[in-house]
C-alpha cells in the first residue's frame, strides 16, 4: 500500500459484503436480505415516464418532495429528516458529523459489520459490546457506553442477524442514559408485526440525542436505488443537511422513484404482510427439520445448524452448489448458524427441500 494512504486506512480491513453473483437468472438469492417481491407498480410507472432531458440539470439538493412524503409517513417535520444515498451513507454521516478521531464508538456485537469499518475510516476508537445467546441487548450496554463515554452508540432494531425485537421502553431507557448519540438502525422495521405498535418516531419527541435510520432497500424492494434517511432532532439533522453531506447526494431519478414507492403504502403493507406469513412458514418448516431459530421480526431467520449432521459452513457450501445463496458469518456466536432471507413461497420451498436433502 502507498505510504500516502492515511495510517488508519492502511491498517483497517474493508467491509466484506454478501456475495452478489453475476449470473442472476437461475439462482435463489437469500443472502443479503433483499425483498423478493418487485417494487410498487407506481415505481415501475414512474420509471417509464422518466425524461432523459432532466439528466442535464442538477437535482433538488434538499429532495423536498421526498422529504415531505417521509415526514408525512412518520408524522414529523421535514427539518427532522435528511435523505441519504442508501442507509449506509446515513451511517457514514453519523460519524463524520459527530465523532472526532479517537472518540469512542460502541455497538452491540455481532450486529451490522459495517459499523466498525466506518468507524475505522473516521479513525474513531471501536468498542464492541458482546451479545450473549438470547440476543437481548447486553445487560451491560448502558453501563459500558457510559464508562467509554461513547460519542456514538449503534443498536439495530429488529436486531440483525438474529431478528430479535426490542421494545420502545428498552430503547427509551438506553437513550435516556446515553452519554452521546444513540443511533437506532431500523433497516428492517417495516417487517415488524403491526400488533407490536412500534412507533419509534415517538422517541424523537423525548430525546434530542437519538437518530433513527431507515432504508428503501429492504421494505420497498429498492436496494439498487440507494435510498435511505435519518430522522432526529433538528439540532442533529441540520448540520448534516447543511454541512456534511454532498449537496446533491440524491439524484432526481432516486427522488422520483422514492416518492412513488413511499406513496404506495397499500402495496407495501401487502408485501410486508406476505413476508411475515412466509417468515412464519419458513421458520416452522426449519424447526420441523431440527433447525431451531430465534423468533424473527425481520425478513430473515437465523437458523441453528445441528452440527452432528452437518456443520453450518458445509451446509452453506452445499446449498451454494445448488445455486442457493444464504449467509454464513465467521463469528464465535454465529459460526454454527446460517442467516436465511425470507423469500417467496417458492424460494422458501426450494431452500427447505435442499436443506432436507443435504441433512437427512
Ligand atoms: C441493509 C442495512 C442497512 C442499510 O442498507 P442500504 O442499502 O445502504 O440502505 C443498514 N443497516 C442494516 C443493519 C442493514 O441490514
XYZ file of N, CA, C and O in Angstrom, residues 48-227:
720
model
N -41.078 4.550 -16.139
C -41.386 4.635 -17.573
C -41.630 6.065 -18.043
O -41.599 6.328 -19.239
N -41.877 6.975 -17.116
C -42.123 8.351 -17.542
C -40.900 9.250 -17.349
O -41.002 10.461 -17.461
N -39.744 8.648 -17.054
C -38.537 9.462 -16.860
C -38.141 10.128 -18.173
O -38.296 9.558 -19.250
N -37.612 11.338 -18.053
C -37.255 12.112 -19.230
C -35.742 12.364 -19.218
O -35.227 13.001 -18.298
N -35.059 11.881 -20.263
C -33.589 11.991 -20.307
C -33.115 13.439 -20.234
O -32.025 13.720 -19.739
N -33.926 14.353 -20.707
C -33.554 15.786 -20.681
C -33.269 16.258 -19.257
O -32.422 17.121 -19.023
N -33.965 15.646 -18.276
C -33.784 16.064 -16.880
C -32.405 15.718 -16.332
O -31.980 16.244 -15.309
N -31.710 14.811 -17.010
C -30.390 14.399 -16.527
C -29.357 15.514 -16.706
O -28.293 15.501 -16.093
N -29.660 16.492 -17.531
C -28.736 17.580 -17.841
C -28.540 18.516 -16.644
O -27.478 19.087 -16.462
N -29.567 18.650 -15.830
C -29.504 19.625 -14.732
C -29.347 18.925 -13.385
O -29.651 17.743 -13.244
N -28.879 19.682 -12.393
C -28.713 19.118 -11.050
C -30.070 18.842 -10.403
O -31.044 19.542 -10.673
N -30.086 17.835 -9.523
C -31.353 17.530 -8.835
C -31.645 18.533 -7.719
O -30.778 19.334 -7.358
N -32.850 18.497 -7.168
C -33.218 19.297 -5.999
C -32.288 18.904 -4.845
O -32.298 17.767 -4.390
N -31.463 19.826 -4.358
C -30.465 19.461 -3.342
C -31.093 18.962 -2.042
O -30.474 18.171 -1.332
N -32.299 19.400 -1.729
C -32.915 19.009 -0.456
C -33.913 17.866 -0.614
O -34.480 17.396 0.372
N -34.136 17.420 -1.853
C -35.103 16.346 -2.110
C -36.423 16.635 -1.393
O -36.969 15.793 -0.687
N -36.926 17.872 -1.606
C -38.066 18.355 -0.822
C -39.311 17.494 -0.916
O -39.974 17.246 0.093
N -39.625 17.048 -2.132
C -40.864 16.281 -2.291
C -40.776 14.969 -1.524
O -41.703 14.560 -0.825
N -39.619 14.328 -1.646
C -39.425 13.053 -0.956
C -39.396 13.265 0.559
O -39.987 12.502 1.326
N -38.736 14.336 0.978
C -38.691 14.629 2.412
C -40.096 14.836 2.971
O -40.420 14.389 4.073
N -40.936 15.509 2.172
C -42.307 15.759 2.627
C -43.066 14.441 2.793
O -43.819 14.252 3.756
N -42.856 13.507 1.863
C -43.525 12.199 1.961
C -43.042 11.434 3.198
O -43.817 10.805 3.905
N -41.730 11.484 3.415
C -41.158 10.788 4.574
C -41.683 11.410 5.875
O -42.025 10.717 6.824
N -41.784 12.756 5.883
C -42.284 13.454 7.074
C -43.725 13.049 7.365
O -44.089 12.762 8.506
N -44.526 12.988 6.309
C -45.939 12.634 6.465
C -46.055 11.212 7.036
O -46.794 10.967 7.982
N -45.287 10.311 6.461
C -45.357 8.916 6.891
C -44.999 8.765 8.372
O -45.600 7.975 9.094
N -44.006 9.524 8.810
C -43.520 9.356 10.184
C -44.093 10.393 11.153
O -43.715 10.414 12.329
N -44.975 11.237 10.634
C -45.600 12.292 11.445
C -44.581 13.144 12.198
O -44.668 13.332 13.413
N -43.583 13.606 11.441
C -42.614 14.568 11.967
C -42.444 15.655 10.904
O -43.088 15.596 9.858
N -41.586 16.649 11.154
C -41.444 17.707 10.147
C -40.227 17.429 9.269
O -39.348 16.629 9.627
N -40.156 18.112 8.128
C -39.039 17.835 7.215
C -37.690 18.284 7.801
O -36.641 17.811 7.378
N -37.723 19.150 8.791
C -36.474 19.568 9.449
C -35.866 18.438 10.292
O -34.721 18.527 10.728
N -36.677 17.411 10.544
C -36.198 16.261 11.326
C -35.670 15.138 10.437
O -35.405 14.034 10.925
N -35.528 15.430 9.132
C -35.197 14.354 8.188
C -34.081 14.778 7.243
O -34.091 15.898 6.727
N -33.133 13.873 7.020
C -32.213 14.073 5.902
C -32.206 12.786 5.073
O -32.109 11.692 5.605
N -32.388 12.981 3.755
C -32.419 11.824 2.844
C -30.966 11.483 2.494
O -30.157 12.379 2.233
N -30.657 10.185 2.501
C -29.270 9.779 2.255
C -29.176 8.767 1.115
O -30.162 8.117 0.763
N -27.989 8.671 0.565
C -27.738 7.786 -0.561
C -27.556 6.351 -0.045
O -26.448 5.861 0.124
N -28.695 5.720 0.239
C -28.678 4.444 0.951
C -28.576 4.728 2.445
O -28.094 5.806 2.852
N -29.025 3.778 3.244
C -28.859 3.918 4.686
C -27.381 4.031 5.046
O -27.003 4.730 5.981
N -26.550 3.347 4.280
C -25.115 3.331 4.583
C -24.499 4.731 4.579
O -23.600 5.024 5.368
N -24.984 5.613 3.690
C -24.457 6.982 3.719
C -24.858 7.674 5.019
O -24.078 8.452 5.588
N -26.063 7.371 5.502
C -26.505 7.943 6.779
C -25.583 7.517 7.911
O -25.239 8.304 8.797
N -25.152 6.264 7.878
C -24.249 5.761 8.916
C -22.898 6.470 8.829
O -22.311 6.873 9.826
N -22.420 6.643 7.610
C -21.134 7.323 7.435
C -21.234 8.770 7.930
O -20.357 9.261 8.637
N -22.344 9.429 7.594
C -22.522 10.823 8.013
C -22.663 10.948 9.526
O -22.275 11.956 10.110
N -23.195 9.902 10.159
C -23.332 9.965 11.616
C -21.951 10.022 12.271
O -21.781 10.585 13.355
N -20.956 9.484 11.603
C -19.594 9.521 12.145
C -18.864 10.795 11.747
O -18.251 11.455 12.584
N -18.948 11.165 10.466
C -18.179 12.339 10.036
C -18.747 13.621 10.654
O -18.025 14.608 10.811
N -20.025 13.599 11.017
C -20.622 14.806 11.592
C -20.394 14.916 13.100
O -20.237 16.017 13.624
N -20.370 13.771 13.796
C -20.430 13.838 15.255
C -19.220 13.255 15.998
O -19.062 13.502 17.186
N -18.412 12.448 15.319
C -17.376 11.714 16.055
C -15.974 12.158 15.627
O -15.606 12.038 14.458
N -15.227 12.667 16.566
C -13.839 13.042 16.291
C -12.962 11.794 16.252
O -13.245 10.821 16.952
N -11.867 11.820 15.475
C -10.898 10.724 15.547
C -10.489 10.519 17.006
O -10.287 11.490 17.734
N -10.447 9.262 17.405
C -10.051 8.957 18.781
C -11.229 8.843 19.740
O -11.115 8.218 20.782
N -12.374 9.423 19.405
C -13.543 9.283 20.286
C -14.110 7.871 20.169
O -13.908 7.178 19.169
N -14.852 7.460 21.191
C -15.317 6.079 21.244
C -16.662 5.864 20.553
O -17.588 6.656 20.706
N -16.724 4.755 19.797
C -17.949 4.338 19.124
C -18.294 2.944 19.627
O -17.459 2.039 19.579
N -19.520 2.768 20.148
C -19.945 1.481 20.702
C -21.050 0.862 19.850
O -21.853 1.569 19.249
N -21.069 -0.447 19.819
C -22.200 -1.161 19.203
C -22.257 -2.540 19.802
O -21.230 -3.089 20.218
N -23.463 -3.077 19.886
C -23.617 -4.433 20.388
C -23.138 -5.387 19.301
O -23.510 -5.246 18.137
N -22.302 -6.318 19.671
C -21.612 -7.168 18.694
C -21.971 -8.646 18.929
O -21.895 -9.100 20.051
N -22.391 -9.418 17.907
C -22.440 -9.037 16.500
C -23.684 -8.222 16.149
O -24.745 -8.429 16.705
N -23.489 -7.298 15.209
C -24.632 -6.661 14.550
C -24.179 -6.311 13.139
O -23.563 -7.157 12.496
N -24.433 -5.104 12.664
C -24.087 -4.771 11.285
C -22.575 -4.584 11.190
O -22.018 -3.690 11.840
N -21.931 -5.405 10.374
C -20.471 -5.393 10.349
C -19.906 -4.159 9.637
O -18.686 -3.986 9.563
N -20.767 -3.289 9.146
C -20.280 -2.041 8.553
C -19.885 -1.010 9.619
O -19.048 -0.144 9.364
N -20.484 -1.088 10.833
C -20.183 -0.063 11.846
C -18.687 0.063 12.136
O -18.141 1.163 12.096
N -18.006 -1.056 12.474
C -16.588 -0.907 12.776
C -15.766 -0.429 11.581
O -14.750 0.264 11.750
N -16.206 -0.773 10.371
C -15.474 -0.338 9.172
C -15.567 1.178 9.033
O -14.557 1.873 8.858
N -16.782 1.697 9.160
C -16.962 3.148 9.025
C -16.260 3.895 10.157
O -15.693 4.973 9.956
N -16.295 3.302 11.362
C -15.623 3.944 12.499
C -14.113 3.970 12.282
O -13.440 4.959 12.616
N -13.581 2.898 11.664
C -12.138 2.853 11.392
C -11.757 3.913 10.368
O -10.698 4.541 10.459
N -12.610 4.141 9.374
C -12.333 5.180 8.371
C -12.228 6.542 9.063
O -11.379 7.369 8.737
N -13.090 6.750 10.059
C -13.088 8.022 10.790
C -11.964 8.074 11.829
O -11.742 9.091 12.447
N -11.254 6.946 11.967
C -10.190 6.808 12.972
C -10.733 6.987 14.393
O -10.056 7.498 15.286
N -11.980 6.551 14.555
C -12.572 6.548 15.894
C -12.108 5.280 16.598
O -11.559 4.368 15.981
N -12.337 5.217 17.902
C -11.933 4.052 18.660
C -13.143 3.135 18.816
O -14.218 3.568 19.231
N -12.974 1.862 18.449
C -14.105 0.941 18.335
C -14.262 0.113 19.602
O -13.321 -0.553 20.024
N -15.444 0.173 20.203
C -15.692 -0.560 21.452
C -16.921 -1.457 21.304
O -18.045 -1.058 21.630
N -16.713 -2.678 20.787
C -17.854 -3.592 20.675
C -18.303 -4.064 22.054
O -17.477 -4.201 22.960
N -19.607 -4.263 22.224
C -20.137 -4.775 23.488
C -20.804 -6.114 23.179
O -21.723 -6.176 22.356
N -20.310 -7.167 23.809
C -20.656 -8.525 23.367
C -22.083 -8.940 23.731
O -22.513 -8.791 24.867
N -22.785 -9.453 22.739
C -24.054 -10.146 22.973
C -23.765 -11.518 23.548
O -22.686 -12.070 23.348
N -24.768 -12.064 24.233
C -24.688 -13.493 24.518
C -25.862 -14.128 23.793
O -26.712 -13.430 23.245
N -25.919 -15.437 23.773
C -27.001 -16.127 23.088
C -28.318 -15.690 23.740
O -28.378 -15.501 24.938
N -29.367 -15.510 22.966
C -30.618 -14.991 23.507
C -30.914 -13.629 22.905
O -32.052 -13.225 22.784
N -29.861 -12.907 22.531
C -29.964 -11.696 21.718
C -30.689 -10.541 22.378
O -31.168 -9.642 21.719
N -30.793 -10.593 23.716
C -31.257 -9.375 24.383
C -30.101 -8.383 24.345
O -28.934 -8.777 24.292
N -30.407 -7.092 24.385
C -29.332 -6.097 24.428
C -28.484 -6.412 25.647
O -29.030 -6.640 26.733
N -27.150 -6.486 25.471
C -26.310 -6.896 26.601
C -26.651 -6.093 27.858
O -26.816 -4.871 27.799
N -26.784 -6.833 28.947
C -27.115 -6.240 30.248
C -26.264 -4.995 30.506
O -26.732 -3.965 30.979
N -24.994 -5.120 30.140
C -24.026 -4.066 30.475
C -24.013 -2.915 29.471
O -23.202 -2.006 29.578
N -24.916 -2.932 28.490
C -24.815 -1.960 27.396
C -24.787 -0.512 27.899
O -23.862 0.249 27.583
N -25.796 -0.157 28.707
C -25.859 1.237 29.190
C -24.636 1.590 30.027
O -24.065 2.675 29.904
N -24.250 0.631 30.859
C -23.098 0.881 31.728
C -21.831 1.096 30.901
O -21.051 2.022 31.137
N -21.656 0.238 29.901
C -20.421 0.318 29.105
C -20.362 1.564 28.222
O -19.299 2.166 28.080
N -21.500 1.943 27.621
C -21.418 3.145 26.780
C -21.098 4.353 27.654
O -20.430 5.287 27.224
N -21.527 4.289 28.918
C -21.178 5.381 29.838
C -19.724 5.311 30.272
O -19.033 6.328 30.309
N -19.249 4.098 30.577
C -17.859 4.035 31.025
C -16.908 4.368 29.875
O -15.816 4.887 30.099
N -17.328 4.106 28.631
C -16.499 4.500 27.481
C -16.766 5.948 27.059
O -16.144 6.444 26.118
N -17.734 6.561 27.690
C -18.179 7.900 27.274
C -18.394 7.940 25.755
O -17.880 8.826 25.059
N -19.137 6.943 25.253
C -19.298 6.784 23.802
C -19.945 8.007 23.170
O -21.007 8.441 23.599
N -19.311 8.514 22.145
C -19.903 9.641 21.425
C -21.059 9.150 20.567
O -22.057 9.846 20.382
N -20.916 7.889 20.076
C -21.942 7.320 19.202
C -22.136 5.863 19.593
O -21.157 5.141 19.784
N -23.405 5.455 19.737
C -23.700 4.049 20.006
C -24.740 3.572 18.999
O -25.690 4.301 18.709
N -24.538 2.365 18.487
C -25.451 1.822 17.485
C -26.203 0.617 18.033
O -25.611 -0.264 18.657
N -27.516 0.589 17.765
C -28.320 -0.607 18.018
C -29.160 -0.861 16.775
O -29.636 0.087 16.148
N -29.343 -2.116 16.421
C -30.207 -2.451 15.286
C -31.506 -3.008 15.847
O -31.489 -3.906 16.687
N -32.632 -2.491 15.392
C -33.937 -3.000 15.816
C -34.883 -3.091 14.630
O -35.162 -2.073 14.007
N -35.408 -4.303 14.306
C -35.055 -5.593 14.870
C -33.581 -5.905 14.630
O -33.034 -5.543 13.603
N -33.009 -6.611 15.619
C -31.583 -6.895 15.562
C -31.219 -7.754 14.352
O -31.950 -8.667 13.983
N -30.109 -7.411 13.717
C -29.526 -8.272 12.695
C -28.212 -8.785 13.278
O -27.484 -7.995 13.886
N -27.905 -10.074 13.139
C -28.597 -11.065 12.305
C -29.575 -11.983 13.053
O -29.917 -13.030 12.507
N -30.077 -11.625 14.224
C -30.955 -12.580 14.921
C -32.437 -12.353 14.634
O -33.237 -13.275 14.747
N -32.835 -11.125 14.285
C -34.247 -10.818 14.100
C -34.953 -10.459 15.394
O -36.162 -10.200 15.401
N -34.219 -10.431 16.515
C -34.835 -10.118 17.809
C -35.352 -8.680 17.838
O -34.743 -7.778 17.265
N -36.457 -8.495 18.552
C -37.132 -7.194 18.599
C -36.974 -6.565 19.977
O -37.078 -7.246 20.996
N -36.710 -5.269 20.037
C -36.612 -4.543 21.303
C -37.749 -3.542 21.409
O -38.076 -2.854 20.435
N -38.321 -3.446 22.596
C -39.472 -2.566 22.789
C -39.013 -1.109 22.880
O -37.847 -0.819 23.178
N -39.949 -0.210 22.636
C -39.662 1.215 22.761
C -39.179 1.560 24.160
O -38.333 2.421 24.345
N -39.750 0.856 25.129
C -39.374 1.068 26.527
C -37.885 0.836 26.759
O -37.197 1.623 27.402
N -37.416 -0.302 26.241
C -35.997 -0.655 26.358
C -35.124 0.430 25.729
O -34.134 0.878 26.315
N -35.501 0.858 24.514
C -34.692 1.844 23.795
C -34.750 3.204 24.492
O -33.755 3.933 24.555
N -35.924 3.502 25.027
C -36.124 4.760 25.734
C -35.141 4.876 26.906
O -34.496 5.905 27.105
N -35.011 3.790 27.653
C -34.114 3.807 28.821
C -32.661 3.976 28.403
O -31.894 4.701 29.053
N -32.281 3.307 27.310
C -30.895 3.422 26.859
C -30.617 4.845 26.363
O -29.585 5.439 26.686
N -31.570 5.400 25.610
C -31.397 6.773 25.107
C -31.246 7.748 26.269
O -30.428 8.672 26.240
N -32.039 7.517 27.301
C -32.043 8.393 28.475
C -30.663 8.488 29.112
O -30.222 9.554 29.527
N -29.969 7.332 29.152
C -28.696 7.329 29.873
C -27.482 7.416 28.945
O -26.346 7.378 29.404
N -27.730 7.501 27.610
C -26.590 7.508 26.684
C -25.776 8.794 26.837
O -26.340 9.882 26.872
N -24.447 8.671 26.904
C -23.606 9.850 27.070
C -23.478 10.663 25.776
O -23.138 11.839 25.810
N -23.742 10.025 24.642
C -23.645 10.727 23.353
C -24.902 10.445 22.549
O -26.012 10.469 23.080
N -24.714 10.154 21.271
C -25.856 9.880 20.393
C -26.153 8.384 20.396
O -25.236 7.557 20.391
N -27.442 8.036 20.417
C -27.866 6.657 20.196
C -28.491 6.598 18.811
O -29.484 7.285 18.545
N -27.871 5.824 17.905
C -28.455 5.657 16.575
C -29.156 4.303 16.522
O -28.525 3.266 16.743
N -30.455 4.343 16.264
C -31.232 3.106 16.151
C -31.385 2.797 14.668
O -32.000 3.558 13.923
N -30.777 1.708 14.270
C -30.763 1.305 12.869
C -32.000 0.454 12.609
O -32.085 -0.694 13.047
N -32.957 1.046 11.900
C -34.231 0.362 11.652
C -34.348 -0.127 10.215
O -35.423 -0.056 9.609
N -33.263 -0.663 9.690
C -33.270 -1.141 8.307
C -34.409 -2.132 8.050
O -34.927 -2.212 6.942
N -34.803 -2.876 9.104
C -35.806 -3.938 8.917
C -37.125 -3.648 9.614
O -37.964 -4.534 9.752
N -37.329 -2.403 10.043
C -38.512 -2.086 10.855
C -39.829 -2.319 10.111
O -40.859 -2.563 10.735
N -39.798 -2.256 8.782
C -41.043 -2.452 8.033
C -41.639 -3.842 8.232
O -42.821 -4.048 7.989
N -40.813 -4.773 8.674
C -41.282 -6.161 8.796
C -41.789 -6.505 10.197
O -42.175 -7.635 10.464
N -41.746 -5.524 11.111
C -42.242 -5.756 12.473
C -43.750 -5.950 12.433
O -44.455 -5.258 11.688
N -44.267 -6.888 13.224
C -45.714 -7.098 13.296
C -46.403 -5.803 13.725
O -46.037 -5.225 14.746
N -47.417 -5.355 12.966
C -48.114 -4.113 13.334
C -48.707 -4.195 14.745
O -48.830 -3.178 15.424
N -49.026 -5.416 15.191
C -49.640 -5.558 16.519
C -48.694 -5.117 17.641
O -49.123 -4.874 18.762
N -47.401 -4.993 17.349
C -46.457 -4.562 18.385
C -46.449 -3.042 18.556
O -45.789 -2.515 19.464
N -47.187 -2.352 17.667
C -47.328 -0.892 17.794
C -45.998 -0.159 17.964
O -45.882 0.721 18.820
N -45.032 -0.518 17.165
C -43.706 0.088 17.294
C -43.686 1.418 16.546
O -43.751 1.444 15.321
N -43.644 2.509 17.270
C -43.590 3.833 16.624
C -42.394 4.580 17.188
O -42.510 5.380 18.114
N -41.245 4.312 16.624
C -40.022 4.832 17.227
C -39.880 6.335 17.058
O -39.154 6.984 17.793
N -40.601 6.914 16.060
C -40.510 8.366 15.885
C -40.927 9.070 17.185
O -40.515 10.206 17.434
N -41.728 8.390 18.013
C -42.107 8.957 19.320
C -40.880 9.235 20.194
O -40.887 10.155 21.016
N -39.840 8.416 20.034
C -38.620 8.618 20.830
C -37.989 9.984 20.530
O -37.349 10.588 21.385
N -38.185 10.439 19.294
C -37.564 11.705 18.887
C -38.167 12.886 19.644
O -37.516 13.908 19.836
N -39.435 12.728 20.031
C -40.083 13.820 20.776
C -39.480 13.943 22.167
O -39.474 15.012 22.766
N -38.988 12.820 22.697
C -38.468 12.820 24.071
C -36.963 13.051 24.157
O -36.465 13.524 25.171
N -36.242 12.619 23.107
C -34.773 12.612 23.217
C -34.152 13.381 22.055
O -34.394 13.047 20.905
N -33.316 14.361 22.371
C -32.669 15.067 21.263
C -31.312 14.458 20.912
O -30.566 14.995 20.109
N -30.986 13.309 21.528
C -29.726 12.622 21.208
C -29.959 11.317 20.444
O -29.084 10.460 20.389
N -31.163 11.158 19.852
C -31.468 9.913 19.137
C -31.508 10.175 17.636
O -32.086 11.158 17.178
N -30.866 9.291 16.872
C -31.008 9.272 15.418
C -31.642 7.940 15.031
O -31.300 6.901 15.616
N -32.546 7.978 14.071
C -33.165 6.739 13.581
C -32.850 6.610 12.097
O -33.002 7.576 11.337
N -32.392 5.436 11.715
C -32.036 5.192 10.318
C -33.073 4.291 9.655
O -33.474 3.277 10.220
N -33.499 4.676 8.468
C -34.407 3.856 7.666
C -33.826 3.689 6.257
O -33.033 4.511 5.822
N -34.299 2.672 5.560
C -33.840 2.476 4.184
C -34.975 2.012 3.285
O -35.941 1.407 3.752
N -34.863 2.332 2.000
C -35.808 1.823 0.997
C -35.344 0.467 0.451
O -36.018 -0.153 -0.346
N -34.144 0.037 0.867
C -33.533 -1.156 0.260
C -34.309 -2.431 0.561
O -34.441 -3.303 -0.295
N -34.808 -2.565 1.783
C -35.418 -3.829 2.194
C -36.935 -3.760 2.034
O -37.499 -4.441 1.205
N -37.599 -2.933 2.822
C -39.058 -2.865 2.804
C -39.636 -2.486 1.447
O -40.684 -2.987 1.048
N -38.972 -1.579 0.733
C -39.549 -1.067 -0.516
C -38.951 -1.726 -1.764
O -39.138 -1.229 -2.878
N -38.194 -2.792 -1.580
C -37.636 -3.557 -2.717
C -36.782 -2.684 -3.635
O -36.840 -2.817 -4.853
N -35.995 -1.772 -3.058
C -35.231 -0.837 -3.890
C -33.752 -0.789 -3.495
O -33.148 0.284 -3.450
N -33.158 -1.948 -3.253
C -31.761 -1.976 -2.809
C -30.832 -1.317 -3.831
O -29.839 -0.682 -3.479
N -31.164 -1.453 -5.109
C -30.304 -0.911 -6.165
C -30.403 0.603 -6.283
O -29.499 1.255 -6.815
N -31.495 1.188 -5.770
C -31.702 2.628 -5.940
C -30.805 3.455 -5.028
O -30.501 4.605 -5.332
N -30.364 2.867 -3.908
C -29.525 3.546 -2.910
C -30.270 4.733 -2.315
O -30.009 5.891 -2.639
N -31.207 4.445 -1.454
C -32.021 5.487 -0.843
C -32.346 5.120 0.596
O -32.793 4.003 0.887
